PDB file of C-alpha atoms in Angstrom:
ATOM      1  CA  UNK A  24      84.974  59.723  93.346  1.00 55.00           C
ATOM      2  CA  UNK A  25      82.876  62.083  95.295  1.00 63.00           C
ATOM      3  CA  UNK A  26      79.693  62.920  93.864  1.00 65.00           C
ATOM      4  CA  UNK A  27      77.534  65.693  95.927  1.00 68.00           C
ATOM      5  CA  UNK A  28      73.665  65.226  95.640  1.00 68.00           C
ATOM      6  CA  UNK A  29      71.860  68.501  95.696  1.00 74.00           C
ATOM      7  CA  UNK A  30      69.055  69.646  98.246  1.00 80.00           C
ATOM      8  CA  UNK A  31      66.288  71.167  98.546  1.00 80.00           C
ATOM      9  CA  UNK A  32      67.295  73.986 101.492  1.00 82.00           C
ATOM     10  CA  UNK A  33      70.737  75.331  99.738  1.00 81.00           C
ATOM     11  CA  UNK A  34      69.075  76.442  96.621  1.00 80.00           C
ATOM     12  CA  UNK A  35      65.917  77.581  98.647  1.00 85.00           C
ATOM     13  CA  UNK A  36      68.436  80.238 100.634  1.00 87.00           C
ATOM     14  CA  UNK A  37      69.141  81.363  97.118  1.00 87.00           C
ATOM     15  CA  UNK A  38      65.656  81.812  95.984  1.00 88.00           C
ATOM     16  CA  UNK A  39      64.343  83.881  99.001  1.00 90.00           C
ATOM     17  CA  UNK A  40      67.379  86.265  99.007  1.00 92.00           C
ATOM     18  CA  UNK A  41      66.908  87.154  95.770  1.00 90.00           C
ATOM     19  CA  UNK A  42      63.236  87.041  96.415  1.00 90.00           C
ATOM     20  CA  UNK A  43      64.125  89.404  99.700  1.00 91.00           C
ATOM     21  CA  UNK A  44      66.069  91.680  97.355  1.00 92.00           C
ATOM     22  CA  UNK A  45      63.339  92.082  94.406  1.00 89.00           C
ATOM     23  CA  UNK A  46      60.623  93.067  97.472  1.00 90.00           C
ATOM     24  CA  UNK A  47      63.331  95.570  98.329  1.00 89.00           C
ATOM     25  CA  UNK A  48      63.541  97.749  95.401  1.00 89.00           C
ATOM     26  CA  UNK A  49      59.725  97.183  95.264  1.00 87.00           C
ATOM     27  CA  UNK A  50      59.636  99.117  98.202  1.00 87.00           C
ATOM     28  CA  UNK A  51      61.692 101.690  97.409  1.00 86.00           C
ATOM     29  CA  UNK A  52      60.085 102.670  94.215  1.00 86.00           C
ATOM     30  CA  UNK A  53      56.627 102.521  96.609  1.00 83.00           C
ATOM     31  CA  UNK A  54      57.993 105.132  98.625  1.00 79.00           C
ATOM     32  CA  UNK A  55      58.182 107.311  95.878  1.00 80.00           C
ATOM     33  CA  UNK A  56      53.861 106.717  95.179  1.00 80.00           C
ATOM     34  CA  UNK A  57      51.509 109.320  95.779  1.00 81.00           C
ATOM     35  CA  UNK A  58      49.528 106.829  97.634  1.00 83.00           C
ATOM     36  CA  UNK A  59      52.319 104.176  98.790  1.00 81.00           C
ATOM     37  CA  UNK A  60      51.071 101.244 100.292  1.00 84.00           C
ATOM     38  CA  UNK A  61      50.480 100.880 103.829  1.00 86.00           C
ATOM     39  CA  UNK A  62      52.720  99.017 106.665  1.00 83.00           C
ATOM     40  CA  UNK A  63      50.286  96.218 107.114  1.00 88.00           C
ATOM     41  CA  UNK A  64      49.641  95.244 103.221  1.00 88.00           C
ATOM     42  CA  UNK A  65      53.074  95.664 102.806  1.00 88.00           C
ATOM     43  CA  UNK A  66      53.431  92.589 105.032  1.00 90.00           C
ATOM     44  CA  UNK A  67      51.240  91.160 103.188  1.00 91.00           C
ATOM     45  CA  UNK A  68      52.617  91.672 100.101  1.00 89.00           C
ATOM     46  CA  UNK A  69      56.083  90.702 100.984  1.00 89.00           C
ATOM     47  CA  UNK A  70      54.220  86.914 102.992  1.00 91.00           C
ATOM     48  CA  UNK A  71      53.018  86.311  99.795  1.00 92.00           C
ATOM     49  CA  UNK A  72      55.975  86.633  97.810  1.00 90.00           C
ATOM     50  CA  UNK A  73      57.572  84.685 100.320  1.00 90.00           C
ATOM     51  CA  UNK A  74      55.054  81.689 100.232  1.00 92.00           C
ATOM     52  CA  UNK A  75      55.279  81.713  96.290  1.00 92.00           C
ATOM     53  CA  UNK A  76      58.768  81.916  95.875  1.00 91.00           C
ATOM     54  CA  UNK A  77      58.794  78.801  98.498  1.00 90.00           C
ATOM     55  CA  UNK A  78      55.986  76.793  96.557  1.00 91.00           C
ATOM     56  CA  UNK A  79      57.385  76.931  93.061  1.00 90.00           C
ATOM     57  CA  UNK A  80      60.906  76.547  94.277  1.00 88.00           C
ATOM     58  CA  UNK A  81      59.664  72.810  96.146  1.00 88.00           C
ATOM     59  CA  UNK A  82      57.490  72.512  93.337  1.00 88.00           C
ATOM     60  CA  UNK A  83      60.178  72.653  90.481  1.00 86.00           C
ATOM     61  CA  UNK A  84      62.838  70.794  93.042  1.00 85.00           C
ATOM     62  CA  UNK A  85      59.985  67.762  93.486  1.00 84.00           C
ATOM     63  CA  UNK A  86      59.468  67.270  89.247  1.00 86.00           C
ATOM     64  CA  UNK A  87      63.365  67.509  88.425  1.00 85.00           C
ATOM     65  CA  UNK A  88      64.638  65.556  91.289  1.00 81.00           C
ATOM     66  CA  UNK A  89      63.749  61.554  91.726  1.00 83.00           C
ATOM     67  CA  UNK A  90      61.911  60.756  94.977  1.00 80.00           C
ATOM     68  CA  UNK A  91      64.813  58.686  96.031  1.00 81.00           C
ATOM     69  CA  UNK A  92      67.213  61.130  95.448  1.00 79.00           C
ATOM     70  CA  UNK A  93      65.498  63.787  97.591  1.00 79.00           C
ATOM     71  CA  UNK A  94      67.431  65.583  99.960  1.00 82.00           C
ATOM     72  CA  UNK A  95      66.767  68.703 102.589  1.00 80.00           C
ATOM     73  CA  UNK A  96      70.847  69.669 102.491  1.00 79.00           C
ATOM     74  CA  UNK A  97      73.545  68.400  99.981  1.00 75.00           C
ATOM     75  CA  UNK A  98      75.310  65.311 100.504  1.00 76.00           C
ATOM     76  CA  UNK A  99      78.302  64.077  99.640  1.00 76.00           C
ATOM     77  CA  UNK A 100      78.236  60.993  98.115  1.00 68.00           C
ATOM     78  CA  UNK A 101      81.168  58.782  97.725  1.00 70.00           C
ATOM     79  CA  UNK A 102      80.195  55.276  96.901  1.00 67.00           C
ATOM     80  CA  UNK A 103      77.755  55.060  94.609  1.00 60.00           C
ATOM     81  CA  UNK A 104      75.080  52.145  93.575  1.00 60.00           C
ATOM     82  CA  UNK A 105      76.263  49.601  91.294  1.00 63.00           C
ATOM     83  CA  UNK A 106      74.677  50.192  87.498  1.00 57.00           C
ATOM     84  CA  UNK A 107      72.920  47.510  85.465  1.00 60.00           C
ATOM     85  CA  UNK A 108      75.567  46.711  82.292  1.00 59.00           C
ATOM     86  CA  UNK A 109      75.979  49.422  80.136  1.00 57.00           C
ATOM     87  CA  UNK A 110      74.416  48.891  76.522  1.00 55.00           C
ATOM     88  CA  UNK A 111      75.906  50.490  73.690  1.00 55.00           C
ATOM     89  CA  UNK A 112      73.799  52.431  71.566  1.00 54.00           C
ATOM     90  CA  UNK A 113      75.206  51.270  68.492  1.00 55.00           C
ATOM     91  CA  UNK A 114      74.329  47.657  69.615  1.00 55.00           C
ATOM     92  CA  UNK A 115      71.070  45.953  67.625  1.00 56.00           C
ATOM     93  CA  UNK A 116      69.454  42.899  67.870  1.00 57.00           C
ATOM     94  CA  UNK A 117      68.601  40.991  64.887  1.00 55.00           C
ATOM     95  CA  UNK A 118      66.405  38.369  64.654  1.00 60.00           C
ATOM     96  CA  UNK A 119      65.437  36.033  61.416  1.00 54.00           C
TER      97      UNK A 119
END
């Protein structure tokens, strides 16, 4: 059984091309401003949506993922760890 482990850089591509493609149409309704934003800021602008698309993408990646299971690119995984026994959830212990 092949299992692949998700990381961090796939799902980051995703995140600034969609991030790439929301500061597009930005700028194209800009364009259409009285007083549209100048070259420089517009750099700016587009660093800083960079830099927070980037943060809360690790950010959210680092609190759902465990530290062990961190990756940078997906792996495939074919063996995987031996579990503890499996305990039934209908199982109870009684004592008297």
């Amino acid at each position: 059984m092949e299992l692949t482990m998700p990381g961090l850089f796939p799902s980051m591509l995703w995140v600034w091309i969609l991030g790439a493609l929301a500061f597009g149409v930005w700028l194209l309704f800009d364009e259409n401003r009285e007083t549209p934003v100048s070259d420089d800021n517009q750099f700016l602008i587009g660093l800083a949506i960079l830099v927070m698309l980037t943060a809360s993408k690790v950010g959210h990646y680092g609190l759902t993922t465990e530290p062990e299971q961190w990756r940078v690119v997906d792996e495939v995984v074919t063996e995987l760890p031996e579990a503890d026994e499996p305990k039934s959830v209908y199982s109870c212990d009684l004592q008297f």
